[in-house]
Coordinates of C-alpha atoms in Angstrom, one line a residue:
X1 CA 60.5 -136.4 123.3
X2 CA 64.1 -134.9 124.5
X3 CA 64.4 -132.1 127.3
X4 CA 65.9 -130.7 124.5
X5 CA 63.3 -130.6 122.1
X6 CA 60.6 -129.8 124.4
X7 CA 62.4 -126.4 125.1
X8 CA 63.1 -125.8 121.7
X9 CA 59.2 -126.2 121.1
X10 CA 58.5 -124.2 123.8
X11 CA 61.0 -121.2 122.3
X12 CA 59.2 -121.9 118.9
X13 CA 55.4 -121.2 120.7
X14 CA 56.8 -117.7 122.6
X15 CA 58.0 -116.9 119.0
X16 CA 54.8 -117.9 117.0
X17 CA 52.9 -116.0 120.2
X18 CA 55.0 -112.5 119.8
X19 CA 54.7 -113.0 116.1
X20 CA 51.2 -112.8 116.2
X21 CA 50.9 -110.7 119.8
X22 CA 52.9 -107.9 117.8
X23 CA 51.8 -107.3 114.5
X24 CA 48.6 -105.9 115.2
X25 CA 49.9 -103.2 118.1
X26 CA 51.4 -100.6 115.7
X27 CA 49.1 -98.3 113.0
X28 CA 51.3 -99.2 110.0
X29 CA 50.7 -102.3 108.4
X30 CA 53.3 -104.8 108.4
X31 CA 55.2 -104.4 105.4
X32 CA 54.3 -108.3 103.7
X33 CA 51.2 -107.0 103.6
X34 CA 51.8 -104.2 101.4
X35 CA 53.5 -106.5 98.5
X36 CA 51.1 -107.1 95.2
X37 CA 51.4 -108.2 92.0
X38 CA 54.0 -110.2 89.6
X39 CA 57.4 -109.0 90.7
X40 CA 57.7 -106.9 94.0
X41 CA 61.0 -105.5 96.0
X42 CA 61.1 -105.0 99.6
X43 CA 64.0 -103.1 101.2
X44 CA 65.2 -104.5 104.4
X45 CA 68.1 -102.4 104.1
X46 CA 68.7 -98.9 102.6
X47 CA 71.9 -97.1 104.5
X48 CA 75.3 -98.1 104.3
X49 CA 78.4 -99.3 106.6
X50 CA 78.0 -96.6 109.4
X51 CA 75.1 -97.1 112.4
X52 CA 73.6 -93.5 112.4
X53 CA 70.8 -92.3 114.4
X54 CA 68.8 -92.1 111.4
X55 CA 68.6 -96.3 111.8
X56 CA 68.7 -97.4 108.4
X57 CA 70.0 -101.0 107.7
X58 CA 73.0 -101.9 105.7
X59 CA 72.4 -103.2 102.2
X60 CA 69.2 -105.9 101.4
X61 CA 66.5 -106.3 99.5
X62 CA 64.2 -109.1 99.0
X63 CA 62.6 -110.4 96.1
X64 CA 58.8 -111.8 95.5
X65 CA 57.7 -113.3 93.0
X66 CA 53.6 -113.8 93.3
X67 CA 54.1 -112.8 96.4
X68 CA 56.0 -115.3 97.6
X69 CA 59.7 -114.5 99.2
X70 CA 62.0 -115.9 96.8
X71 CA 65.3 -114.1 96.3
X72 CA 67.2 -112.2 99.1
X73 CA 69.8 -109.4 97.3
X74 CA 72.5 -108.8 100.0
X75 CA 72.0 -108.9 103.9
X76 CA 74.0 -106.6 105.5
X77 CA 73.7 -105.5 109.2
X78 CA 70.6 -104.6 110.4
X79 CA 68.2 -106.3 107.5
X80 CA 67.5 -109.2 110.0
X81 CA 65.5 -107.0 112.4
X82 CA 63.7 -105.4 109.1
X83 CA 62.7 -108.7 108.0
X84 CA 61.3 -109.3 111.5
X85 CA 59.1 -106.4 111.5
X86 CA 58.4 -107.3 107.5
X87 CA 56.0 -110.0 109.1
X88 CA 57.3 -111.7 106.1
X89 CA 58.0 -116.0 106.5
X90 CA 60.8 -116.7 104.5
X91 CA 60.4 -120.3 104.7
X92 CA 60.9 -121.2 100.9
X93 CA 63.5 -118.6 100.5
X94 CA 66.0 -121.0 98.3
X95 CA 68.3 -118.0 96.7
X96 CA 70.4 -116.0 98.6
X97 CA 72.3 -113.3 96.0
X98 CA 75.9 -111.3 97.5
X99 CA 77.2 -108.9 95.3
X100 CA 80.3 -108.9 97.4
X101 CA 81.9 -109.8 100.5
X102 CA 82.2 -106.5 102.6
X103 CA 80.4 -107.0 106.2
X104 CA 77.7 -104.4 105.6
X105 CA 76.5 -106.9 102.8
X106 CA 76.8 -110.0 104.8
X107 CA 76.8 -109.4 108.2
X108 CA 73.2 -110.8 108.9
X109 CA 73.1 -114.4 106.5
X110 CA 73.4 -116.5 109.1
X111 CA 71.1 -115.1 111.2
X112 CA 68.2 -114.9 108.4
X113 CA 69.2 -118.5 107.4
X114 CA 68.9 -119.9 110.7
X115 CA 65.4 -117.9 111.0
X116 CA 64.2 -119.8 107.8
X117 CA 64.6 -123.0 109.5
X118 CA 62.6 -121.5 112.3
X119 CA 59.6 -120.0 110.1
X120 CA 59.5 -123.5 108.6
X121 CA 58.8 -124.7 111.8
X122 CA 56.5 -122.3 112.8
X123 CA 54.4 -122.8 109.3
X124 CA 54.1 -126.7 110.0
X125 CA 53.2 -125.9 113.6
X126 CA 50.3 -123.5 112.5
X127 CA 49.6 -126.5 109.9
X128 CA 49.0 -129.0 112.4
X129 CA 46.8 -126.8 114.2
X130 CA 44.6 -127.3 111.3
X131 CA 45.0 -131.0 110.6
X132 CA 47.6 -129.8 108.0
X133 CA 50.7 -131.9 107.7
X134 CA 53.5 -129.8 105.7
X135 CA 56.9 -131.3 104.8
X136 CA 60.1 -130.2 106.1
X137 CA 62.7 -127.9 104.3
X138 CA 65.1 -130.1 102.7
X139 CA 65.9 -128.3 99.8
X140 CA 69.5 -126.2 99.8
X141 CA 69.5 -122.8 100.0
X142 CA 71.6 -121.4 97.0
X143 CA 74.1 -119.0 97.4
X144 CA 75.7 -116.4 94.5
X145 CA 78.3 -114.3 94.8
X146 CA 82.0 -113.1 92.9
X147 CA 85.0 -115.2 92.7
X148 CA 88.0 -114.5 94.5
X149 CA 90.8 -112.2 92.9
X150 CA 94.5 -111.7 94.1
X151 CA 95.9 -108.1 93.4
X152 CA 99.3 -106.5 94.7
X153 CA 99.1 -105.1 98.0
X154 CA 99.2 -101.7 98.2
X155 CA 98.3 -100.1 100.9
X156 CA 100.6 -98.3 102.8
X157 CA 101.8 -100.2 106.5
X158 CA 100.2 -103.2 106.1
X159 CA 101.9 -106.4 104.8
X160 CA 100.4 -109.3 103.2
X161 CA 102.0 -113.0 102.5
X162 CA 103.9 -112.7 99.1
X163 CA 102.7 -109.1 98.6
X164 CA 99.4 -109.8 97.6
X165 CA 95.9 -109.1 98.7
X166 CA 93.6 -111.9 98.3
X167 CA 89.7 -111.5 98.0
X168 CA 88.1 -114.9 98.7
X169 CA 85.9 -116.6 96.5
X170 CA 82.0 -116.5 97.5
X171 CA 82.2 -120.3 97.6
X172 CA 85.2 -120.3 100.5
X173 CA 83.2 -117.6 102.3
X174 CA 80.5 -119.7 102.5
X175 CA 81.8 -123.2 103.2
X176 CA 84.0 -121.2 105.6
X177 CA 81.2 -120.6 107.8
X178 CA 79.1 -123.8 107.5
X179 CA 80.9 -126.9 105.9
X180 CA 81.5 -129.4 108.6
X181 CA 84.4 -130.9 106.3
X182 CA 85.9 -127.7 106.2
X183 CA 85.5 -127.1 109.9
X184 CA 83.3 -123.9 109.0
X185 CA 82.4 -121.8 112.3
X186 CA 78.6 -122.3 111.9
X187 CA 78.6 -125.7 110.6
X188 CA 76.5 -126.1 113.8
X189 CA 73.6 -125.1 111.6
X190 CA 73.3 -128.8 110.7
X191 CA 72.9 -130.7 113.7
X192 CA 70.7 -127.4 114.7
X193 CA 68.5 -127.6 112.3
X194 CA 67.9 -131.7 112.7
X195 CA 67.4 -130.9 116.9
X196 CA 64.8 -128.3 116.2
X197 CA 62.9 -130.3 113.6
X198 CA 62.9 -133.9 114.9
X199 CA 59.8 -134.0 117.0
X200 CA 57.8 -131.6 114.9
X201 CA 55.9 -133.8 113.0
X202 CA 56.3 -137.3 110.3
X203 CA 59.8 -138.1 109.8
X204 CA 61.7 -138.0 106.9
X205 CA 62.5 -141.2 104.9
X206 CA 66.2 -142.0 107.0
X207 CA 66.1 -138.9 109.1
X208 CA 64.7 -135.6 110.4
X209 CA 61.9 -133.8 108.4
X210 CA 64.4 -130.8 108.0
X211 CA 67.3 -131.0 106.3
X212 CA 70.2 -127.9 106.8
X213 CA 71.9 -128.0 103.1
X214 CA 73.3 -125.2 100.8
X215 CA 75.0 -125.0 97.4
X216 CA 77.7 -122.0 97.0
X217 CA 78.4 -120.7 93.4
X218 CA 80.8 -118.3 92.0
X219 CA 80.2 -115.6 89.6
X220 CA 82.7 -114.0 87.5
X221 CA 84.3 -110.8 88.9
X222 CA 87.1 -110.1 86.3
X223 CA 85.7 -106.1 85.2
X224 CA 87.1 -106.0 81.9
X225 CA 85.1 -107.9 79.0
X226 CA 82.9 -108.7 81.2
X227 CA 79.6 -110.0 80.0
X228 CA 75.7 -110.9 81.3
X229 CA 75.9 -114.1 82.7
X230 CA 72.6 -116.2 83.5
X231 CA 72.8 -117.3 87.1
X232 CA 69.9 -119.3 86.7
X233 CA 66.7 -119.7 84.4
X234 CA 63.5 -121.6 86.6
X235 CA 60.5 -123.3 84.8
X236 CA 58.1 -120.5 86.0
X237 CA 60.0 -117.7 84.1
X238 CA 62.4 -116.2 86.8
X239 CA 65.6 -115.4 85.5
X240 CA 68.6 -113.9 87.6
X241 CA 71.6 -112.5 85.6
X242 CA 75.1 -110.9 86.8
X243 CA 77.8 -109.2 85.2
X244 CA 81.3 -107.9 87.3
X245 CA 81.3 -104.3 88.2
X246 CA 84.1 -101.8 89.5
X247 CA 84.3 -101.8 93.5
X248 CA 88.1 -100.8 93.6
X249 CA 90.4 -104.0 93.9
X250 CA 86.8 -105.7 95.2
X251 CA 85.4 -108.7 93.8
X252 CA 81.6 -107.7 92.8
X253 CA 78.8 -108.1 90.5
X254 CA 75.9 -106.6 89.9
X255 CA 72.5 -108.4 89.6
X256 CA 69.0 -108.2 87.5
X257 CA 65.9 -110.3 88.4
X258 CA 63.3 -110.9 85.4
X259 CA 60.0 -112.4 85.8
X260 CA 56.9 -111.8 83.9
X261 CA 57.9 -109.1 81.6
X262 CA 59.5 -106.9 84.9
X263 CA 62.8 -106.6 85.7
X264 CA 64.7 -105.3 88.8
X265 CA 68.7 -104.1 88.8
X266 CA 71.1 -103.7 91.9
X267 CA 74.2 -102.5 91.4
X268 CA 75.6 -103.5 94.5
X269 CA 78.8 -101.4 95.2
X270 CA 80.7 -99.9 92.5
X271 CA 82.9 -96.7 92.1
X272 CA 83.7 -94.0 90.5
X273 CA 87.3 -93.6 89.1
X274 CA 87.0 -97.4 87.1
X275 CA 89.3 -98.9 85.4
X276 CA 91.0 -97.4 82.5
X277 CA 89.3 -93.9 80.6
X278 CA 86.4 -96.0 79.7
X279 CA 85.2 -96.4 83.2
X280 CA 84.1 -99.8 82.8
X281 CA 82.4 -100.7 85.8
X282 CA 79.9 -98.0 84.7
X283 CA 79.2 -99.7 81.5
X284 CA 78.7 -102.8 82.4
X285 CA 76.0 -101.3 84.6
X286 CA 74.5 -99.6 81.5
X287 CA 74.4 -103.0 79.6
X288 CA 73.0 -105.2 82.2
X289 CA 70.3 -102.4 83.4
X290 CA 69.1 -101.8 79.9
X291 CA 65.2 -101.1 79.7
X292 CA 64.6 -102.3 82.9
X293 CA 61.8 -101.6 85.1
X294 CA 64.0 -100.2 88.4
X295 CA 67.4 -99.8 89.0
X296 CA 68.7 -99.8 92.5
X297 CA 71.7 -98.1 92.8
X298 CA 74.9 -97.3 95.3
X299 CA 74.1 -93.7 96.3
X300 CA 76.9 -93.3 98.8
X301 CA 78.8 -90.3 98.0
X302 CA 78.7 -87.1 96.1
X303 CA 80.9 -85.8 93.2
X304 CA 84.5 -85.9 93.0
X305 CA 86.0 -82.8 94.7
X306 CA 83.4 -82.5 97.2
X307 CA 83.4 -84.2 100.8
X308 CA 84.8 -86.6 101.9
X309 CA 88.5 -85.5 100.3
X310 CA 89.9 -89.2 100.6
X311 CA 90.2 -90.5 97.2
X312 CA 89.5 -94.2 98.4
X313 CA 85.3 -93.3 98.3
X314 CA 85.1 -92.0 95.1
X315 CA 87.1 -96.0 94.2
X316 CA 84.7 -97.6 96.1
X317 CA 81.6 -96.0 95.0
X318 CA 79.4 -93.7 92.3
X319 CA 79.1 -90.3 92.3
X320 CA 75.8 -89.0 91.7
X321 CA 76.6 -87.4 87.8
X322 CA 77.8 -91.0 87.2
X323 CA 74.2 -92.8 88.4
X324 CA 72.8 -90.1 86.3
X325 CA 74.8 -91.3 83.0
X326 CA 73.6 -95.3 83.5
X327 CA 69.9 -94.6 84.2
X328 CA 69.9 -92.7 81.3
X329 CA 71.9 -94.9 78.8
X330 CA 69.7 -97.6 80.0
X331 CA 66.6 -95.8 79.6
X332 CA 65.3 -97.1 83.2
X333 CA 62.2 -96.6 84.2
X334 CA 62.5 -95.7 88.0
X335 CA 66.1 -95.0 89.8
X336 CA 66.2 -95.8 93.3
X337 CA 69.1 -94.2 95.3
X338 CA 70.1 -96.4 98.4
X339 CA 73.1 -97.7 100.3
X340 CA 72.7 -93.8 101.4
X341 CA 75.3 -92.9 104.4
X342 CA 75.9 -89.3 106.2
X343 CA 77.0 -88.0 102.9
X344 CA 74.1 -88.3 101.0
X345 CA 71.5 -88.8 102.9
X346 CA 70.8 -85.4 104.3
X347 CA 71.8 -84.3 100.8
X348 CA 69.4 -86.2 98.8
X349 CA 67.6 -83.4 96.8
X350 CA 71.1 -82.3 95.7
X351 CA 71.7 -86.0 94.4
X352 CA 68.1 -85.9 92.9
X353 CA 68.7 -82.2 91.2
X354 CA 72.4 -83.6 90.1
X355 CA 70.8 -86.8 88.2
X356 CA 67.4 -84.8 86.9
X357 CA 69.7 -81.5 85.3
X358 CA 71.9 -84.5 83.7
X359 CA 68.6 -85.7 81.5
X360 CA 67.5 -88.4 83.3
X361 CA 64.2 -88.5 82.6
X362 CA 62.7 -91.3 84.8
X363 CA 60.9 -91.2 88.6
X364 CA 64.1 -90.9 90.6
X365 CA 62.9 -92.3 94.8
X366 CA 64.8 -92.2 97.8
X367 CA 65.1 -96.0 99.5
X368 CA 63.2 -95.9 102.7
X369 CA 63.4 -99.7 105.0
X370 CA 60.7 -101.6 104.5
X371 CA 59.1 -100.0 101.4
X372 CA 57.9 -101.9 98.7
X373 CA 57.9 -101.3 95.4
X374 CA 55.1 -103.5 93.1
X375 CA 55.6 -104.8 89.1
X376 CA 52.6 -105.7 87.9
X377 CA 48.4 -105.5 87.8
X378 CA 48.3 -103.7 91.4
X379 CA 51.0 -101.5 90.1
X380 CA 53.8 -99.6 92.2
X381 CA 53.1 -99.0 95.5
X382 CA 56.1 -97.4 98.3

């Protein structure tokens, strides 16, 4: 075995050791342990783009299905430290959904992706313990997100080549940071992932018993006549669908995850103003969140007219009388306000009283990171 290895095994023992060392000092149970039932949401991240002494986490959520890790929504800033104190191993986390490309929604993917790789290790060492020999991850991790868009520049002092402002496609995000062809700044990840793998037990047919792979797929973003698009369909019933919503001259969709008879919505970011008098970003939030069990929605700023003055929030994201209108229309079951910032945070029984004297009839819950919210025999539970 390589000096190499031998310290990367040692770094994967201290890990295992505080892993297990910390998660029985505090009162609270870890948050895995809390998740029951068919379809469950944990929030890793509830706050927005702005670190506050309140300490919430940008945007992310993550999915189980049988409570098993399976989908993560968004991982902004902050989520990898919730999903350390989740106690949750995300080794056979294989879809990774980004309803667009601003930093407080991405800001944290590598590091949970290079942390899978590590809780894979960490699994097959606690297997071998046992006599247990587990296989390696070698399948890719799968990566959604919206296609790029070019729109005139308009922003006052700031020039762009040929006038235009150019929003990457998910798939040149992506390849950006880890093709090796493409020279990506973290293609590291492969040779990484192969060093810390190699000694850990059989090898593969050809090669390392870990395998550092991804697939990166574009989703439409173009607002108007948008539809519901399937993302995928698996052979155990989960289904992931996406239509383009209205986050200013933003590429973004929104998502909903169906599996046994429950279904989850995030909205991801998406304004006020819209596009046109119909304000279709908001309806293609009513159409993809009909009937579903929770809707999970951007709760960043209150109405138009009240602070902050600058017009570019209220393009950017949904005033509270707005959320109202969807839940409703869709006849959700429970509305979940999150991506809360200084604006609304402190001002959350005015956003609750502004949705409920609106009509909304529905449980209306305040994100909290790390609560959990169950689908299924066990019920909810937060």
């Amino acid at each position: 075995m390589s000096q190499k290895c031998k310290i990367i095994k040692g770094l994967l023992a201290v890990v295992a050791g505080v892993a297990i060392a910390t998660s029985s000092y505090a009162d609270k149970k870890p948050a895995v342990n809390k998740v029951k039932g068919s379809l469950s949401v944990m929030v890793l991240g509830s706050g927005g783009p702005i670190a506050t002494a309140e300490g919430r986490a940008s945007a992310g959520y993550l999915i189980f299905t049988d409570g098993k890790p399976r989908v993560l929504m968004d991982v902004g800033g902050g989520t990898f430290q919730r999903l350390a104190k989740s106690g949750t191993n995300i080794k056979d986390l294989d879809i990774v959904l980004l309803s667009h490309l601003h930093a407080d929604h991405t800001g944290d993917l590598t590091s949970v992706i290079k942390t899978l790789y590590f809780h894979n290790n960490m699994a097959r060492a606690q297997a071998a313990r046992s006599g247990v020999t587990l296989a390696g991850r070698t399948v890719p991790i799968n990566i959604y997100g919206p296609a790029a868009s070019t729109l005139p520049a308009t922003t006052p002092g700031v020039s762009y080549p040929n006038g235009k402002l150019i929003y990457p496609a998910t798939g040149d995000y992506v390849h950006g940071h880890y093709s090796i062809p493409k020279g990506g700044v973290e293609h590291y990840l492969k040779a990484f992932v192969a060093a810390i793998s190699d000694d850990d037990g059989p090898r593969g047919p050809g090669g390392p018993v870990s395998n550092f792979a991804y697939t990166a797929n574009d989703l439409s973003s173009r607002v108007p006549f948008a539809s519901i698009e399937t993302v995928l369909s698996t052979d155990d019933g989960l289904v992931i669908k996406a239509i383009a919503v209205d986050h200013g001259p933003v590429p973004a969709v929104a998502f909903r995850i169906e599996y046994k008879g429950y279904s989850v919505v995030y909205s991801g970011d998406t304004g006020t103003k819209g596009r046109g008098p119909k304000k279709l970003g908001q309806g293609n939030m009513a159409a993809l969140s009909q009937g579903a069990d929770m809707l999970i929605y951007d709760t960043a700023v209150m109405e138009m007219g009240d602070a902050p003055a600058n017009p570019l929030f209220h393009i950017l994201h949904t005033q509270p009388s707005l959320i109202a209108g969807v839940a409703k229309a869709a006849g959700v079951k429970t509305l979940v306000l999150s991506h809360l910032t200084p604006i609304t945070s402190p001002r959350i029984h005015e956003v609750k009283a502004i949705i409920r004297g609106l009509g909304y009839q529905g449980k209306i819950k305040a994100a909290k990171d790390l609560r959990v919210y169950n689908f299924g025999d066990h019920g909810d539970e937060d």
